[in-house]
mmCIF file of C-alpha atoms in Angstrom:
data_model
loop_
_atom_site.group_PDB
_atom_site.id
_atom_site.type_symbol
_atom_site.label_atom_id
_atom_site.label_comp_id
_atom_site.label_asym_id
_atom_site.label_seq_id
_atom_site.Cartn_x
_atom_site.Cartn_y
_atom_site.Cartn_z
ATOM 1 C CA MET Y 18 3.839 48.047 57.764
ATOM 2 C CA ILE Y 19 4.802 44.793 55.237
ATOM 3 C CA ASP Y 20 1.841 44.353 52.423
ATOM 4 C CA PHE Y 21 1.532 40.873 51.734
ATOM 5 C CA GLY Y 22 -0.993 41.614 48.493
ATOM 6 C CA GLY Y 23 -4.201 39.650 48.238
ATOM 7 C CA SER Y 24 -7.390 40.701 47.107
ATOM 8 C CA GLY Y 25 -10.612 41.189 48.986
ATOM 9 C CA PRO Y 26 -11.518 43.368 52.445
ATOM 10 C CA GLN Y 27 -8.275 44.166 54.146
ATOM 11 C CA LEU Y 28 -6.854 41.449 57.480
ATOM 12 C CA LEU Y 29 -3.968 43.654 59.577
ATOM 13 C CA LEU Y 30 -2.104 40.988 61.214
ATOM 14 C CA LEU Y 31 -0.736 42.666 64.872
ATOM 15 C CA HIS Y 32 2.788 40.281 65.726
ATOM 16 C CA GLY Y 33 3.907 39.243 69.220
ATOM 17 C CA LEU Y 34 5.790 41.364 72.051
ATOM 18 C CA GLY Y 35 9.199 41.056 70.156
ATOM 19 C CA GLY Y 36 8.376 40.158 67.197
ATOM 20 C CA ASN Y 37 7.861 42.140 63.746
ATOM 21 C CA ALA Y 38 5.539 41.591 60.902
ATOM 22 C CA ARG Y 39 7.583 39.066 58.574
ATOM 23 C CA GLU Y 40 7.419 36.528 61.076
ATOM 24 C CA TRP Y 41 3.220 36.520 59.211
ATOM 25 C CA ARG Y 42 4.688 35.823 55.557
ATOM 26 C CA GLU Y 43 3.829 32.049 55.864
ATOM 27 C CA PHE Y 44 0.332 32.174 57.197
ATOM 28 C CA ALA Y 45 -0.379 35.155 55.346
ATOM 29 C CA ASP Y 46 0.247 33.290 52.344
ATOM 30 C CA HIS Y 47 -3.027 31.281 53.552
ATOM 31 C CA LEU Y 48 -5.460 34.128 53.104
ATOM 32 C CA THR Y 49 -4.784 36.179 50.696
ATOM 33 C CA ASP Y 50 -6.600 34.911 48.617
ATOM 34 C CA THR Y 51 -9.691 36.134 49.924
ATOM 35 C CA HIS Y 52 -8.043 38.694 52.104
ATOM 36 C CA HIS Y 53 -5.784 41.538 51.048
ATOM 37 C CA VAL Y 54 -3.380 41.289 53.953
ATOM 38 C CA LEU Y 55 -0.889 42.915 55.745
ATOM 39 C CA ALA Y 56 1.402 43.660 58.824
ATOM 40 C CA VAL Y 57 2.238 46.126 60.854
ATOM 41 C CA ASP Y 58 5.750 46.554 63.029
ATOM 42 C CA LEU Y 59 4.051 47.472 67.021
ATOM 43 C CA ARG Y 60 5.609 50.540 68.367
ATOM 44 C CA ALA Y 61 8.604 49.002 70.710
ATOM 45 C CA ASP Y 62 9.847 51.953 72.523
ATOM 46 C CA LEU Y 63 8.238 54.767 74.567
ATOM 47 C CA PRO Y 64 5.897 56.218 75.230
ATOM 48 C CA TRP Y 65 3.745 53.069 75.481
ATOM 49 C CA SER Y 66 0.090 52.004 76.647
ATOM 50 C CA TRP Y 67 -2.791 50.217 75.480
ATOM 51 C CA ASP Y 68 -4.521 53.222 74.451
ATOM 52 C CA ILE Y 69 -1.172 54.554 72.324
ATOM 53 C CA ALA Y 70 -1.062 51.222 71.098
ATOM 54 C CA LEU Y 71 -4.714 51.572 69.112
ATOM 55 C CA ALA Y 72 -4.139 54.908 68.539
ATOM 56 C CA ASP Y 73 -0.660 53.514 66.301
ATOM 57 C CA ILE Y 74 -3.073 51.051 64.625
ATOM 58 C CA GLU Y 75 -6.313 53.962 63.698
ATOM 59 C CA ALA Y 76 -3.223 56.090 62.272
ATOM 60 C CA LEU Y 77 -2.258 53.358 60.016
ATOM 61 C CA GLY Y 78 -5.692 54.980 57.470
ATOM 62 C CA LEU Y 79 -6.942 51.508 56.667
ATOM 63 C CA ASP Y 80 -10.454 50.721 54.813
ATOM 64 C CA ASN Y 81 -11.924 49.366 58.468
ATOM 65 C CA PRO Y 82 -10.027 45.517 58.409
ATOM 66 C CA ALA Y 83 -10.289 42.986 60.576
ATOM 67 C CA VAL Y 84 -7.152 42.146 62.439
ATOM 68 C CA VAL Y 85 -5.632 39.500 63.588
ATOM 69 C CA GLY Y 86 -3.156 39.443 66.074
ATOM 70 C CA MET Y 87 -0.995 36.983 68.330
ATOM 71 C CA SER Y 88 -0.121 36.441 72.180
ATOM 72 C CA PHE Y 89 0.697 40.178 72.256
ATOM 73 C CA GLY Y 90 -1.208 41.365 69.546
ATOM 74 C CA GLY Y 91 -3.682 39.141 70.598
ATOM 75 C CA MET Y 92 -4.294 41.240 73.436
ATOM 76 C CA ILE Y 93 -4.413 44.325 71.085
ATOM 77 C CA ALA Y 94 -6.555 42.777 68.892
ATOM 78 C CA GLY Y 95 -8.927 41.931 72.144
ATOM 79 C CA ARG Y 96 -9.050 45.722 72.535
ATOM 80 C CA TRP Y 97 -9.412 46.898 69.415
ATOM 81 C CA ALA Y 98 -12.840 44.792 69.075
ATOM 82 C CA ALA Y 99 -14.392 46.731 73.056
ATOM 83 C CA ARG Y 100 -13.306 50.107 71.466
ATOM 84 C CA HIS Y 101 -14.530 49.766 67.445
ATOM 85 C CA PRO Y 102 -18.347 47.922 67.051
ATOM 86 C CA GLU Y 103 -17.914 48.506 63.065
ATOM 87 C CA CYS Y 104 -14.748 46.195 63.371
ATOM 88 C CA PRO Y 105 -15.668 43.304 60.672
ATOM 89 C CA ALA Y 106 -13.863 40.918 63.113
ATOM 90 C CA ALA Y 107 -11.006 40.704 65.714
ATOM 91 C CA VAL Y 108 -8.967 37.078 66.597
ATOM 92 C CA SER Y 109 -7.026 37.052 69.343
ATOM 93 C CA VAL Y 110 -4.331 33.718 68.875
ATOM 94 C CA ASP Y 111 -3.713 33.021 72.535
ATOM 95 C CA GLY Y 112 -3.684 36.014 73.527
ATOM 96 C CA HIS Y 113 -5.387 36.969 76.708
ATOM 97 C CA ARG Y 114 -4.412 36.744 80.162
ATOM 98 C CA GLY Y 115 -0.671 37.445 81.154
ATOM 99 C CA ALA Y 116 1.179 34.547 82.420
ATOM 100 C CA LEU Y 117 1.982 35.871 85.866
ATOM 101 C CA THR Y 118 -0.970 37.667 87.261
ATOM 102 C CA ARG Y 119 -0.991 38.799 91.032
ATOM 103 C CA ARG Y 120 -4.806 37.258 91.680
ATOM 104 C CA ALA Y 121 -4.220 33.147 92.734
ATOM 105 C CA ASP Y 122 -8.152 33.221 92.039
ATOM 106 C CA ASN Y 123 -6.372 33.032 88.357
ATOM 107 C CA TYR Y 124 -4.807 29.405 88.735
ATOM 108 C CA PRO Y 125 -7.371 27.241 89.725
ATOM 109 C CA GLY Y 126 -6.789 23.867 91.904
ATOM 110 C CA MET Y 127 -3.097 25.147 92.725
ATOM 111 C CA ALA Y 128 -2.718 25.648 96.699
ATOM 112 C CA PRO Y 129 -1.313 28.684 98.005
ATOM 113 C CA ALA Y 130 2.007 28.078 98.944
ATOM 114 C CA ARG Y 131 2.454 25.738 96.159
ATOM 115 C CA LEU Y 132 1.397 28.928 93.872
ATOM 116 C CA ASP Y 133 3.246 31.005 95.561
ATOM 117 C CA ALA Y 134 6.697 28.958 95.795
ATOM 118 C CA ASP Y 135 6.088 28.323 91.223
ATOM 119 C CA LEU Y 136 5.002 31.496 90.409
ATOM 120 C CA ALA Y 137 8.640 32.310 92.509
ATOM 121 C CA ALA Y 138 11.389 30.998 89.160
ATOM 122 C CA PRO Y 139 9.056 32.550 86.701
ATOM 123 C CA ARG Y 140 8.986 35.700 88.099
ATOM 124 C CA ALA Y 141 12.456 36.037 88.399
ATOM 125 C CA ALA Y 142 12.687 35.353 85.068
ATOM 126 C CA PHE Y 143 10.473 37.913 83.246
ATOM 127 C CA ALA Y 144 11.938 40.624 85.128
ATOM 128 C CA ALA Y 145 15.477 39.724 83.988
ATOM 129 C CA GLN Y 146 14.260 39.907 80.681
ATOM 130 C CA ALA Y 147 12.606 43.305 81.014
ATOM 131 C CA GLN Y 148 15.965 45.200 80.866
ATOM 132 C CA THR Y 149 14.511 47.430 78.435
ATOM 133 C CA PRO Y 150 12.057 50.410 80.141
ATOM 134 C CA PHE Y 151 9.519 50.081 77.612
ATOM 135 C CA LEU Y 152 9.272 46.157 78.020
ATOM 136 C CA SER Y 153 8.696 46.853 81.890
ATOM 137 C CA THR Y 154 6.400 49.334 81.209
ATOM 138 C CA VAL Y 155 4.302 46.412 78.919
ATOM 139 C CA LEU Y 156 5.709 43.514 81.373
ATOM 140 C CA ASP Y 157 3.381 45.593 84.225
ATOM 141 C CA ALA Y 158 -0.049 46.111 81.666
ATOM 142 C CA PHE Y 159 0.662 42.636 81.581
ATOM 143 C CA ARG Y 160 -0.188 42.134 85.606
ATOM 144 C CA ALA Y 161 -2.127 44.944 85.910
ATOM 145 C CA ASP Y 162 -4.450 45.143 83.169
ATOM 146 C CA ASP Y 163 -6.639 41.972 82.512
ATOM 147 C CA THR Y 164 -7.240 41.385 78.557
ATOM 148 C CA ILE Y 165 -10.558 38.987 79.693
ATOM 149 C CA ASP Y 166 -11.803 41.796 80.604
ATOM 150 C CA ALA Y 167 -11.640 43.706 76.749
ATOM 151 C CA PHE Y 168 -12.897 40.367 75.427
ATOM 152 C CA ALA Y 169 -15.957 40.473 77.527
ATOM 153 C CA LYS Y 170 -16.929 44.102 76.223
ATOM 154 C CA ALA Y 171 -15.909 42.771 72.819
ATOM 155 C CA ARG Y 172 -18.295 44.881 69.868
ATOM 156 C CA CYS Y 173 -17.538 43.027 66.882
ATOM 157 C CA PRO Y 174 -17.541 39.489 66.330
ATOM 158 C CA THR Y 175 -14.390 38.405 68.315
ATOM 159 C CA LEU Y 176 -12.695 35.191 67.777
ATOM 160 C CA VAL Y 177 -9.816 33.822 71.204
ATOM 161 C CA LEU Y 178 -8.236 30.515 69.630
ATOM 162 C CA LEU Y 179 -6.946 29.221 73.035
ATOM 163 C CA ALA Y 180 -4.095 26.719 73.597
ATOM 164 C CA THR Y 181 -4.192 23.801 75.159
ATOM 165 C CA ARG Y 182 -0.368 22.700 75.062
ATOM 166 C CA ASN Y 183 2.524 24.307 77.172
ATOM 167 C CA LEU Y 184 5.695 25.455 75.495
ATOM 168 C CA GLN Y 185 8.695 23.504 75.816
ATOM 169 C CA GLN Y 186 10.779 26.198 77.578
ATOM 170 C CA ALA Y 187 7.530 25.552 80.112
ATOM 171 C CA GLN Y 188 9.049 22.174 80.943
ATOM 172 C CA GLY Y 189 9.144 22.626 85.335
ATOM 173 C CA PHE Y 190 5.930 24.545 85.222
ATOM 174 C CA GLU Y 191 3.569 22.440 83.505
ATOM 175 C CA ASP Y 192 0.871 22.241 86.795
ATOM 176 C CA LEU Y 193 1.258 26.472 86.826
ATOM 177 C CA MET Y 194 0.819 27.067 82.972
ATOM 178 C CA ALA Y 195 -1.729 24.105 83.076
ATOM 179 C CA ALA Y 196 -3.877 25.870 86.333
ATOM 180 C CA GLY Y 197 -3.047 28.978 84.504
ATOM 181 C CA ARG Y 198 -4.711 27.857 81.434
ATOM 182 C CA ARG Y 199 -8.027 26.249 83.587
ATOM 183 C CA GLY Y 200 -8.257 29.441 84.779
ATOM 184 C CA VAL Y 201 -7.950 31.465 81.301
ATOM 185 C CA GLU Y 202 -10.900 28.989 79.915
ATOM 186 C CA ARG Y 203 -12.951 29.060 82.458
ATOM 187 C CA ASP Y 204 -13.174 33.476 82.133
ATOM 188 C CA LEU Y 205 -13.217 33.262 78.275
ATOM 189 C CA LEU Y 206 -16.252 30.881 78.634
ATOM 190 C CA ALA Y 207 -18.226 32.831 81.196
ATOM 191 C CA ALA Y 208 -17.523 36.029 79.101
ATOM 192 C CA ALA Y 209 -18.577 34.389 76.041
ATOM 193 C CA ALA Y 210 -21.621 32.766 77.701
ATOM 194 C CA ALA Y 211 -22.186 37.451 78.671
ATOM 195 C CA ASN Y 212 -21.539 38.304 74.678
ATOM 196 C CA PRO Y 213 -22.429 36.775 72.061
ATOM 197 C CA ASN Y 214 -19.729 38.836 70.196
ATOM 198 C CA LEU Y 215 -17.406 35.992 71.667
ATOM 199 C CA THR Y 216 -16.203 33.093 70.382
ATOM 200 C CA VAL Y 217 -13.627 30.565 72.476
ATOM 201 C CA THR Y 218 -12.590 28.368 70.587
ATOM 202 C CA GLU Y 219 -9.925 25.394 71.693
ATOM 203 C CA VAL Y 220 -6.592 24.771 69.687
ATOM 204 C CA ASP Y 221 -4.339 21.006 69.826
ATOM 205 C CA GLY Y 222 -1.486 23.778 70.240
ATOM 206 C CA ALA Y 223 0.972 25.367 71.985
ATOM 207 C CA HIS Y 224 0.988 29.168 72.432
ATOM 208 C CA ASP Y 225 3.480 29.350 69.187
ATOM 209 C CA MET Y 226 0.316 27.723 66.876
ATOM 210 C CA VAL Y 227 1.334 30.858 64.069
ATOM 211 C CA ALA Y 228 4.765 28.642 64.104
ATOM 212 C CA THR Y 229 4.256 25.709 64.590
ATOM 213 C CA GLN Y 230 0.498 25.209 62.792
ATOM 214 C CA PRO Y 231 0.299 27.834 60.369
ATOM 215 C CA THR Y 232 -2.316 26.424 57.892
ATOM 216 C CA ALA Y 233 -4.338 24.802 60.799
ATOM 217 C CA VAL Y 234 -4.258 28.360 62.337
ATOM 218 C CA ALA Y 235 -5.212 29.892 59.551
ATOM 219 C CA ALA Y 236 -7.834 27.599 58.240
ATOM 220 C CA LEU Y 237 -9.865 28.617 61.647
ATOM 221 C CA VAL Y 238 -9.534 32.538 60.518
ATOM 222 C CA ARG Y 239 -10.610 31.422 57.264
ATOM 223 C CA ARG Y 240 -13.817 30.213 58.820
ATOM 224 C CA PHE Y 241 -14.513 33.005 61.378
ATOM 225 C CA LEU Y 242 -14.082 35.932 58.412
ATOM 226 C CA PRO Y 243 -16.852 37.373 56.883
ATOM 227 C CA GLN Y 244 -16.583 36.903 53.168
ATOM 228 C CA GLY Y 245 -13.417 34.498 53.517
ATOM 229 C CA THR Y 246 -15.065 31.151 53.489
ATOM 230 C CA THR Y 247 -15.306 30.472 50.069
ATOM 231 C CA SER Y 248 -12.096 29.293 49.223
ATOM 232 C CA THR Y 249 -10.905 26.087 49.037
ATOM 233 C CA ARG Y 250 -7.379 26.175 49.530
#
């Protein structure tokens, strides 16, 4: 675990799949004047499950931190919010449903034949990347377990920051990614309408917004966190 320092209540940062705690350094610097900011290296080997990932955080013995996760870490933050009503706040930075799901209705506006064709290449690419049992297990969980279901059950104040732009790496799959975002937005907004603990905010950025827009994203997080609104930094 990395301790970035700071004063105030604890804030725990959860990185994306394949990342590490050091990636939060620039982002953390924008929050240390209102929070004691920590980041943890998430488990990257088997055994692994969503429950094990949550148990790993519980085992850290922290003082009821707010939790912010990006991508994979945001999916964990959503499940944390469903399990821990005492949590001051949970934030997911574009960590929601896996991009390549098995349900056609997760891609509104795409014809089934076009959807099958567009999914073939990225699914093959993801399969090629799953070179370890750990990655294969995690990617299977992405497809099988919809994190939006966890957000719908959030028991503490929960914010989802939703990207509205494609990553540059998604060139050639713009229609597929746009359809996937439409489905995510539709289902997240429905969940938020039914659960007052859940807030959804669109961000004019891509999935990598923590790296490309750390100041703007940190400002959104700061405004949402309890006792994190007083700074004018």
